[in-house]
CSV table of C-alpha atoms in Angstrom, one decimal:
chain,number,residue,atom,x,y,z
A,1,MET,CA,0.0,0.0,0.0
A,2,SER,CA,1.4,3.3,-1.0
A,3,ILE,CA,1.9,5.9,1.7
A,4,HIS,CA,1.7,9.6,0.9
A,5,TYR,CA,4.1,12.0,2.7
A,6,TYR,CA,3.5,15.7,3.3
A,7,ALA,CA,5.8,18.3,4.7
A,8,PRO,CA,3.6,21.3,5.1
A,9,LYS,CA,5.2,24.7,5.7
A,10,THR,CA,2.2,26.4,7.4
A,11,LEU,CA,-0.1,25.4,10.2
A,12,ALA,CA,-3.1,26.1,8.0
A,13,GLU,CA,-1.8,23.6,5.4
A,14,ALA,CA,-1.0,21.0,8.1
A,15,ILE,CA,-4.5,21.0,9.7
A,16,SER,CA,-6.1,21.0,6.3
A,17,LEU,CA,-4.1,17.9,5.4
A,18,LEU,CA,-5.0,16.2,8.6
A,19,SER,CA,-8.7,17.0,8.0
A,20,GLU,CA,-8.5,15.6,4.5
A,21,HIS,CA,-6.7,12.4,5.4
A,22,ALA,CA,-8.0,11.6,8.9
A,23,PRO,CA,-8.3,9.0,10.4
A,24,GLN,CA,-5.8,7.3,8.1
A,25,CYS,CA,-3.0,9.8,8.7
A,26,MET,CA,-0.4,10.1,11.3
A,27,ILE,CA,1.5,13.1,12.5
A,28,LEU,CA,5.3,12.8,12.3
A,29,ALA,CA,7.6,14.9,14.4
A,30,GLY,CA,10.8,13.3,15.8
A,31,GLY,CA,9.5,9.8,14.9
A,32,THR,CA,11.0,8.1,17.9
A,33,ASP,CA,7.8,6.3,18.7
A,34,LEU,CA,6.1,6.4,15.3
A,35,VAL,CA,8.9,5.1,13.1
A,36,PRO,CA,9.4,1.9,15.1
A,37,LYS,CA,5.7,1.3,14.9
A,38,LEU,CA,5.7,1.8,11.1
A,39,LYS,CA,8.6,-0.6,10.8
A,40,ASN,CA,6.9,-3.4,12.6
A,41,ASP,CA,3.5,-2.7,11.0
A,42,ALA,CA,2.0,-1.7,14.3
A,43,ALA,CA,0.9,1.4,12.4
A,44,ALA,CA,-0.2,1.5,8.8
A,45,PRO,CA,-1.4,5.0,7.9
A,46,ARG,CA,-2.1,6.1,4.4
A,47,ALA,CA,-0.5,9.5,4.9
A,48,LEU,CA,2.2,10.9,7.0
A,49,VAL,CA,2.2,14.6,7.9
A,50,TYR,CA,5.6,15.8,8.9
A,51,ILE,CA,5.3,18.8,11.3
A,52,GLY,CA,9.0,19.6,11.7
A,53,ALA,CA,8.9,22.5,9.2
A,54,LEU,CA,6.0,24.5,10.8
A,55,GLY,CA,8.0,26.6,13.2
A,56,LEU,CA,6.7,24.8,16.2
A,57,SER,CA,10.1,24.3,17.9
A,58,TYR,CA,10.0,27.6,19.8
A,59,ILE,CA,10.4,28.1,23.5
A,60,ARG,CA,9.3,31.5,24.6
A,61,GLN,CA,7.8,33.7,27.3
A,62,GLU,CA,4.2,34.8,26.6
A,63,GLY,CA,3.2,37.2,29.4
A,64,SER,CA,3.7,35.2,32.6
A,65,ARG,CA,3.5,31.9,30.8
A,66,LEU,CA,6.1,29.7,29.3
A,67,ALA,CA,5.1,28.6,25.8
A,68,ILE,CA,6.8,25.5,24.4
A,69,GLY,CA,6.1,24.6,20.8
A,70,ALA,CA,5.0,21.0,20.3
A,71,ALA,CA,8.0,20.2,18.1
A,72,ALA,CA,10.5,21.5,20.6
A,73,THR,CA,12.9,18.6,21.3
A,74,TRP,CA,14.0,17.2,24.7
A,75,SER,CA,17.6,18.5,23.9
A,76,MET,CA,16.1,22.0,23.3
A,77,LEU,CA,14.5,21.9,26.8
A,78,THR,CA,17.8,21.1,28.4
A,79,ALA,CA,19.7,23.8,26.5
A,80,SER,CA,17.1,26.5,27.0
A,81,SER,CA,18.0,29.1,29.6
A,82,LEU,CA,14.4,30.2,29.7
A,83,VAL,CA,13.3,26.6,30.7
A,84,SER,CA,16.1,26.5,33.2
A,85,SER,CA,14.9,29.6,34.9
A,86,CYS,CA,11.1,29.2,34.6
A,87,ALA,CA,10.6,25.5,34.8
A,88,PRO,CA,13.9,23.9,35.7
A,89,VAL,CA,12.3,20.5,36.4
A,90,LEU,CA,11.7,20.2,32.7
A,91,ALA,CA,15.3,20.9,31.8
A,92,GLU,CA,16.4,18.4,34.5
A,93,THR,CA,14.0,15.7,33.4
A,94,ALA,CA,14.9,16.1,29.7
A,95,GLY,CA,18.6,16.2,30.6
A,96,MET,CA,19.0,13.2,32.8
A,97,PRO,CA,20.6,10.1,31.2
A,98,ALA,CA,17.9,7.9,32.7
A,99,THR,CA,15.1,9.4,30.6
A,100,SER,CA,16.7,8.6,27.2
A,101,SER,CA,19.9,9.0,25.2
A,102,PRO,CA,21.3,12.0,23.3
A,103,GLY,CA,20.5,10.5,19.9
A,104,ILE,CA,16.8,10.1,20.8
A,105,LYS,CA,16.6,13.4,22.7
A,106,ASN,CA,17.8,15.3,19.7
A,107,ALA,CA,14.7,14.1,17.8
A,108,ALA,CA,12.0,13.4,20.4
A,109,THR,CA,9.6,16.2,20.9
A,110,VAL,CA,7.5,17.5,23.8
A,111,GLY,CA,4.3,17.1,21.8
A,112,GLY,CA,5.2,13.6,20.8
A,113,ASN,CA,5.7,12.5,24.3
A,114,LEU,CA,2.2,13.7,25.2
A,115,ALA,CA,0.5,12.5,22.0
A,116,THR,CA,2.0,9.0,22.3
A,117,ALA,CA,0.5,9.0,25.8
A,118,SER,CA,2.5,6.2,27.4
A,119,PRO,CA,1.6,6.0,31.1
A,120,ALA,CA,5.3,6.1,31.6
A,121,ALA,CA,5.9,9.3,29.7
A,122,ASP,CA,8.6,11.1,31.6
A,123,LEU,CA,7.6,14.6,30.6
A,124,ALA,CA,4.0,14.1,31.5
A,125,THR,CA,4.5,14.0,35.3
A,126,PRO,CA,6.6,17.2,35.5
A,127,LEU,CA,4.2,19.0,33.2
A,128,LEU,CA,1.2,17.8,35.3
A,129,VAL,CA,2.7,19.4,38.5
A,130,LEU,CA,3.4,22.6,36.5
A,131,ASP,CA,-0.3,22.8,35.7
A,132,ALA,CA,0.4,22.7,32.0
A,133,ASP,CA,-2.2,23.2,29.3
A,134,VAL,CA,-2.1,21.6,25.8
A,135,CYS,CA,-3.0,23.9,22.9
A,136,ILE,CA,-4.6,22.0,20.0
A,137,GLN,CA,-5.5,23.1,16.5
A,138,SER,CA,-7.7,21.7,13.8
A,139,VAL,CA,-9.9,23.0,10.9
A,140,ARG,CA,-12.5,23.6,13.6
A,141,GLY,CA,-10.3,26.1,15.4
A,142,ALA,CA,-8.1,26.2,18.4
A,143,ARG,CA,-8.8,24.6,21.8
A,144,THR,CA,-6.9,24.3,25.1
A,145,VAL,CA,-7.1,21.2,27.3
A,146,ALA,CA,-5.6,21.1,30.8
A,147,LEU,CA,-3.0,18.3,30.8
A,148,ARG,CA,-4.7,16.6,33.7
A,149,LYS,CA,-7.7,16.1,31.5
A,150,PHE,CA,-5.7,15.2,28.4
A,151,PHE,CA,-4.9,11.5,28.9
A,152,THR,CA,-7.8,9.0,28.7
A,153,GLY,CA,-6.0,5.7,28.7
A,154,PRO,CA,-2.8,3.9,27.8
A,155,GLY,CA,-1.8,5.5,24.5
A,156,GLU,CA,-5.0,7.4,24.4
A,157,THR,CA,-5.8,11.1,24.6
A,158,VAL,CA,-8.7,13.5,23.9
A,159,LEU,CA,-7.1,14.3,20.5
A,160,GLN,CA,-9.5,13.8,17.6
A,161,PRO,CA,-7.8,12.1,14.5
A,162,ASP,CA,-7.5,15.4,12.7
A,163,GLU,CA,-6.2,17.5,15.6
A,164,LEU,CA,-2.6,18.7,16.1
A,165,ILE,CA,-0.9,19.6,19.4
A,166,CYS,CA,0.7,23.0,18.7
A,167,GLU,CA,2.0,24.1,22.0
A,168,VAL,CA,2.3,23.2,25.7
A,169,SER,CA,1.7,26.3,27.9
A,170,ILE,CA,2.9,26.5,31.5
A,171,PRO,CA,1.8,29.2,34.0
A,172,HIS,CA,4.2,30.9,36.4
A,173,CYS,CA,4.4,28.3,39.2
A,174,LEU,CA,5.5,28.9,42.8
A,175,GLY,CA,7.7,26.5,44.6
A,176,ILE,CA,10.3,23.9,43.8
A,177,SER,CA,9.5,20.9,41.5
A,178,VAL,CA,11.4,17.6,41.5
A,179,PHE,CA,11.2,14.7,39.1
A,180,GLU,CA,12.4,11.2,40.1
A,181,LYS,CA,12.2,7.9,38.3
A,182,ILE,CA,13.1,4.3,38.8
A,183,GLY,CA,14.0,2.2,35.8
A,184,ARG,CA,16.0,-0.9,35.1
A,185,ARG,CA,19.2,0.8,34.1
A,186,LYS,CA,21.0,4.1,34.4
A,187,ALA,CA,20.2,5.4,30.9
A,188,MET,CA,17.6,5.0,28.2
A,189,SER,CA,15.3,3.5,30.8
A,190,ILE,CA,11.5,3.3,30.5
A,191,SER,CA,10.2,4.3,33.9
A,192,VAL,CA,9.0,1.5,36.1
A,193,VAL,CA,7.6,4.2,38.3
A,194,ASN,CA,8.2,7.9,38.1
A,195,THR,CA,7.0,10.9,40.1
A,196,ALA,CA,7.0,14.7,39.9
A,197,VAL,CA,6.1,16.9,42.8
A,198,ARG,CA,5.9,20.6,43.4
A,199,VAL,CA,6.0,22.2,46.8
A,200,ALA,CA,5.6,25.9,47.6
A,201,LEU,CA,6.2,26.9,51.2
A,202,GLU,CA,4.8,29.9,53.0
A,203,ASP,CA,5.9,30.7,56.6
A,204,GLY,CA,7.4,27.2,56.8
A,205,CYS,CA,4.3,25.4,55.8
A,206,CYS,CA,3.1,23.8,52.5
A,207,ARG,CA,1.0,26.2,50.6
A,208,ASP,CA,0.8,24.7,47.1
A,209,VAL,CA,1.4,21.0,46.5
A,210,ARG,CA,1.2,18.9,43.4
A,211,ILE,CA,2.0,15.3,43.1
A,212,ALA,CA,2.0,13.3,39.9
A,213,LEU,CA,2.8,9.6,39.3
A,214,GLY,CA,3.6,7.7,36.1
A,215,SER,CA,3.6,4.0,35.2
A,216,VAL,CA,1.2,3.2,38.0
A,217,ALA,CA,-2.1,3.7,36.3
A,218,PRO,CA,-3.5,3.7,32.8
A,219,VAL,CA,-2.6,7.4,32.6
A,220,PRO,CA,0.0,9.7,34.2
A,221,LEU,CA,-1.9,10.6,37.4
A,222,ARG,CA,-2.4,13.6,39.7
A,223,CYS,CA,-2.9,12.6,43.3
A,224,PRO,CA,-5.2,15.3,44.8
A,225,LEU,CA,-6.0,13.4,48.1
A,226,ALA,CA,-2.3,13.0,48.8
A,227,GLU,CA,-1.7,16.7,47.9
A,228,GLU,CA,-4.4,17.8,50.4
A,229,MET,CA,-2.7,15.9,53.2
A,230,LEU,CA,0.1,18.4,53.1
A,231,ILE,CA,-1.6,21.8,52.8
A,232,GLY,CA,-0.8,23.9,55.8
A,233,ARG,CA,1.5,21.3,57.3
A,234,LYS,CA,5.2,21.7,58.0
A,235,PRO,CA,7.6,19.6,55.9
A,236,ASP,CA,8.3,16.4,57.8
A,237,ARG,CA,9.9,13.2,56.8
A,238,GLU,CA,7.2,11.0,58.4
A,239,LEU,CA,4.4,13.1,56.9
A,240,PHE,CA,6.0,12.8,53.5
A,241,LYS,CA,6.3,9.0,53.9
A,242,ALA,CA,2.6,8.8,54.7
A,243,CYS,CA,1.8,11.1,51.8
A,244,GLY,CA,3.8,8.9,49.4
A,245,ALA,CA,1.8,5.9,50.6
A,246,ALA,CA,-1.5,7.8,50.1
A,247,ALA,CA,-0.5,8.8,46.6
A,248,LEU,CA,0.2,5.2,45.6
A,249,ARG,CA,-3.1,4.0,47.2
A,250,ALA,CA,-4.9,6.1,44.6
A,251,SER,CA,-3.0,4.4,41.8
A,252,SER,CA,-3.6,1.0,40.1
A,253,PRO,CA,-0.2,-0.4,39.1
A,254,ILE,CA,0.0,-3.7,37.2
A,255,ASP,CA,2.4,-6.5,36.9
A,256,ASP,CA,4.3,-6.4,33.6
A,257,ALA,CA,7.6,-7.5,32.1
A,258,ALA,CA,9.4,-4.5,33.8
A,259,ALA,CA,8.1,-4.8,37.3
A,260,THR,CA,5.4,-6.1,39.6
A,261,ALA,CA,2.5,-4.0,41.0
A,262,TRP,CA,3.9,-4.6,44.5
A,263,TYR,CA,7.3,-3.2,43.5
A,264,ARG,CA,5.8,-0.1,41.9
A,265,ARG,CA,3.6,0.6,44.9
A,266,THR,CA,6.4,0.1,47.4
A,267,ALA,CA,9.1,1.9,45.5
A,268,GLY,CA,6.8,4.5,44.2
A,269,ALA,CA,5.7,5.5,47.7
A,270,ALA,CA,9.4,5.9,48.7
A,271,LEU,CA,10.1,7.8,45.6
A,272,VAL,CA,7.3,10.3,46.2
A,273,ALA,CA,8.5,10.8,49.8
A,274,ARG,CA,12.0,11.4,48.6
A,275,ALA,CA,10.9,13.9,46.0
A,276,LEU,CA,8.7,15.8,48.5
A,277,GLY,CA,11.7,16.0,50.8
A,278,LYS,CA,13.9,17.4,48.1
A,279,ALA,CA,11.3,19.9,47.0
A,280,ALA,CA,10.7,21.0,50.6
A,281,GLY,CA,14.4,21.4,51.2
A,282,LEU,CA,14.8,18.6,53.7
A,283,PRO,CA,18.3,17.2,53.8
A,284,ASP,CA,18.2,13.9,52.0
A,285,THR,CA,19.6,11.1,54.2
A,286,LEU,CA,19.3,8.5,51.4
A,287,GLU,CA,21.6,10.1,48.9
A,288,LYS,CA,25.3,9.5,49.3
B,1,MET,CA,4.5,7.0,-3.7
B,2,ASN,CA,8.0,8.2,-4.6
B,3,TYR,CA,9.4,11.5,-3.6
B,4,MET,CA,12.7,13.3,-4.4
B,5,LEU,CA,15.0,13.7,-1.5
B,6,SER,CA,17.6,16.4,-1.9
B,7,PHE,CA,20.1,16.8,0.9
B,8,ILE,CA,23.7,17.2,1.7
B,9,VAL,CA,25.8,14.2,2.7
B,10,ASN,CA,29.3,14.7,4.0
B,11,GLY,CA,29.4,18.0,2.1
B,12,THR,CA,28.1,16.8,-1.2
B,13,ALA,CA,24.6,17.8,-2.5
B,14,THR,CA,22.7,14.6,-3.2
B,15,ASP,CA,19.4,13.7,-4.9
B,16,VAL,CA,17.7,10.4,-4.5
B,17,VAL,CA,14.2,9.2,-5.1
B,18,VAL,CA,12.7,7.5,-2.0
B,19,THR,CA,9.5,6.2,-0.6
B,20,PRO,CA,8.1,7.6,2.7
B,21,THR,CA,9.0,4.6,4.8
B,22,GLU,CA,12.7,4.4,3.7
B,23,THR,CA,14.9,5.4,6.6
B,24,LEU,CA,17.9,7.6,6.5
B,25,LEU,CA,19.9,4.4,7.3
B,26,ASP,CA,18.4,2.6,4.3
B,27,VAL,CA,19.3,5.5,2.0
B,28,LEU,CA,22.9,6.0,3.3
B,29,ARG,CA,23.8,2.3,3.2
B,30,ASP,CA,21.8,0.9,0.3
B,31,ARG,CA,21.5,3.8,-2.0
B,32,LEU,CA,24.6,5.8,-1.4
B,33,SER,CA,27.0,3.0,-0.3
B,34,ILE,CA,27.9,5.0,2.9
B,35,THR,CA,28.3,2.0,5.1
B,36,SER,CA,29.7,3.4,8.4
B,37,PRO,CA,26.3,3.6,10.1
B,38,LYS,CA,25.3,0.1,11.0
B,39,ARG,CA,22.1,-1.9,11.2
B,40,GLY,CA,22.1,-3.0,14.8
B,41,CYS,CA,18.7,-3.1,16.6
B,42,GLU,CA,16.8,-1.1,14.0
B,43,THR,CA,14.6,0.3,16.8
B,44,GLY,CA,16.7,3.2,17.9
B,45,ASP,CA,18.1,1.6,21.0
B,46,CYS,CA,21.7,0.4,20.3
B,47,GLY,CA,23.2,3.5,18.6
B,48,ALA,CA,25.1,1.7,15.9
B,49,CYS,CA,23.3,3.7,13.3
B,50,THR,CA,24.0,7.2,14.8
B,51,VAL,CA,24.8,10.0,12.3
B,52,LEU,CA,24.8,13.8,12.6
B,53,VAL,CA,21.9,15.7,11.1
B,54,GLU,CA,22.6,19.4,11.2
B,55,GLY,CA,25.3,18.6,13.7
B,56,LEU,CA,23.0,16.7,16.0
B,57,ALA,CA,23.4,13.0,16.7
B,58,VAL,CA,20.3,11.1,15.6
B,59,ARG,CA,19.3,7.4,15.0
B,60,SER,CA,19.3,7.0,11.3
B,61,CYS,CA,17.4,3.7,11.6
B,62,ILE,CA,14.3,5.5,12.9
B,63,THR,CA,14.7,8.7,11.0
B,64,LEU,CA,12.5,8.7,7.9
B,65,ALA,CA,14.7,9.8,5.0
B,66,LEU,CA,12.3,12.5,3.8
B,67,THR,CA,12.6,14.3,7.1
B,68,VAL,CA,16.2,15.3,6.2
B,69,GLN,CA,15.0,17.2,3.1
B,70,GLY,CA,17.4,20.1,2.6
B,71,LYS,CA,19.4,19.2,5.7
B,72,SER,CA,23.1,18.3,6.1
B,73,VAL,CA,24.0,14.8,7.2
B,74,THR,CA,27.5,13.8,8.4
B,75,THR,CA,28.7,10.3,8.9
B,76,VAL,CA,32.1,9.2,10.1
B,77,GLU,CA,33.3,9.2,6.4
B,78,GLY,CA,32.8,13.0,6.5
B,79,LEU,CA,34.7,13.8,9.7
B,80,ALA,CA,38.2,13.6,8.2
B,81,ARG,CA,39.5,16.8,6.7
B,82,ASP,CA,42.0,17.1,3.8
B,83,GLY,CA,43.3,13.6,4.6
B,84,ASN,CA,43.7,14.3,8.3
B,85,LEU,CA,41.8,12.1,10.7
B,86,HIS,CA,39.3,13.8,13.1
B,87,PRO,CA,40.8,14.0,16.6
B,88,LEU,CA,38.3,11.3,17.7
B,89,GLN,CA,39.4,8.9,14.9
B,90,GLN,CA,43.0,9.5,15.8
B,91,ALA,CA,42.3,9.0,19.5
B,92,PHE,CA,40.3,5.8,18.9
B,93,HIS,CA,43.3,4.5,16.9
B,94,ASP,CA,45.9,5.6,19.5
B,95,ASN,CA,43.9,4.3,22.5
B,96,GLY,CA,42.8,0.9,21.1
B,97,ALA,CA,39.2,1.9,21.5
B,98,SER,CA,37.8,-0.4,18.8
B,99,GLN,CA,37.7,-4.2,18.8
B,100,CYS,CA,35.2,-5.5,16.3
B,101,GLY,CA,34.4,-1.9,15.2
B,102,PHE,CA,30.7,-2.3,14.8
B,103,CYS,CA,29.8,0.3,17.4
B,104,THR,CA,32.7,2.6,16.5
B,105,PRO,CA,31.1,4.9,13.9
B,106,GLY,CA,28.1,5.5,16.2
B,107,MET,CA,30.4,6.1,19.1
B,108,ILE,CA,32.6,8.6,17.2
B,109,VAL,CA,29.6,10.5,15.8
B,110,SER,CA,28.0,10.8,19.3
B,111,LEU,CA,31.3,12.0,20.8
B,112,ALA,CA,31.8,14.3,17.8
B,113,GLU,CA,28.6,16.2,18.7
B,114,LEU,CA,29.8,16.5,22.3
B,115,LEU,CA,33.3,17.8,21.3
B,116,GLU,CA,31.7,20.5,19.1
B,117,LYS,CA,29.7,21.8,22.0
B,118,ASN,CA,32.3,21.1,24.7
B,119,PRO,CA,35.9,20.8,23.5
B,120,ALA,CA,37.2,19.6,26.9
B,121,PRO,CA,34.6,17.3,28.4
B,122,GLY,CA,35.1,15.3,31.6
B,123,ARG,CA,34.7,11.5,31.7
B,124,ASP,CA,31.1,11.7,33.0
B,125,GLU,CA,30.1,14.0,30.2
B,126,ALA,CA,31.7,11.6,27.7
B,127,ARG,CA,29.8,8.7,29.3
B,128,SER,CA,26.5,10.6,29.0
B,129,ALA,CA,27.2,11.4,25.4
B,130,ILE,CA,27.5,7.6,24.7
B,131,ALA,CA,24.7,6.6,27.0
B,132,GLY,CA,22.8,5.4,23.9
B,133,ASN,CA,25.7,3.6,22.2
B,134,LEU,CA,26.1,-0.1,23.1
B,135,CYS,CA,29.5,-1.8,22.8
B,136,ARG,CA,29.8,-5.6,23.4
B,137,CYS,CA,33.5,-5.8,23.1
B,138,THR,CA,35.5,-3.1,24.8
B,139,GLY,CA,33.9,-2.5,28.2
B,140,TYR,CA,33.9,1.2,27.2
B,141,VAL,CA,36.9,2.4,29.2
B,142,LYS,CA,39.2,2.9,26.2
B,143,ILE,CA,36.4,4.6,24.4
B,144,ILE,CA,36.2,7.1,27.2
B,145,ASP,CA,40.0,7.4,27.3
B,146,ALA,CA,39.9,8.1,23.5
B,147,ALA,CA,37.2,10.8,24.1
B,148,MET,CA,39.4,12.4,26.7
B,149,ALA,CA,42.5,12.3,24.4
B,150,ALA,CA,40.5,13.7,21.5
B,151,GLY,CA,39.3,16.5,23.8
B,152,SER,CA,42.8,17.5,24.6
B,153,ILE,CA,43.8,17.4,21.0
B,154,LYS,CA,40.9,19.8,20.1
B,155,GLU,CA,41.8,22.0,23.1
B,156,LYS,CA,45.4,22.3,21.9
B,157,GLY,CA,44.1,23.5,18.5
B,158,GLY,CA,44.7,20.3,16.6
B,159,PRO,CA,42.9,19.6,13.3
B,160,LEU,CA,39.2,20.5,13.6
């Protein structure tokens, strides 16, 4: 079967192509998830729409928000001084060897990580704690979806077949955000469990808290009940341990080839506690 | 459907007719006989296929060829200048950093990107640069030694 390839130069052209060819078309950016699927016939679209030439690789300030174009790569996040000052957790997550390798990060995009919607997506959890919005375009116009409402299942999102993620938009966030993950090796490691947290303190007590978990549910998960436990409380190691356990109680990890549900729940709770401690500025007794 | 791909390979403007599912690796090896990038895992994991596109190390096995339209691609064959080996090639030779050689082009390309940005990296930075390049022979130590040696050649203003 013959596949058509399009490399539109404008957004209008791109969304028109998607509208014309949906649902048999796929959007190609870095291709790090799509091309392996094409190669083993897990995907067989009739058309590929390459979005690398649309000028969607920007990272810029828009008012008080940080706007990251959907085609910005992981390497761009790490190299961006704007990301390092406004949302350093993204630069750290994209920069750590555990999340991937330089050859992948030079191609893999922010939009692609969200659109592929693996429950283990390493950028999803930090973006969730940063209260990110996903900006989407189609021939029907633009719409914005809060990231916490974006994922609907493993590999599934609210995106319609003819819709394109254009931008991820992040508000100015108070506090310190931390991302932690556990994988099976030091680099290029799919998360067995990952977490991101954000803690903003006021007068020594937690004022804003966000906790997100990956790889322990069908979607990357916010944990509002665990977050509420901490509001108004002083940072405390035992409290954070209890909070980590509460966060994992709200999840539904499974046994799979990488790890068991028991491991994910146990290690995940400890990971959340450790991340909260780091975000709240507690000295970390575990790190050597 | 066939499409014309026009791009620059190791400094030479090149036109080749491709299908959308041909990868950059397929085009380099099978159409252009540039065989330094290797078919290893073909899923983007092992790094043996790594080449530079616009100076950035990418996995040619999962890069669709048409996405490099108009771009410049560099493989190990393109790193030498005027008959002089790139500092990394010289350093790999001097430090015995190759055994079977299968991973070597990918290793050199990944380290070449690092040295362009950071002419005098430390051992940890070199390790991170090759985090996605597997070697089954050497145990990596001499590869890192070579990266350090190449860094000091670059720093002293050697070729490239």
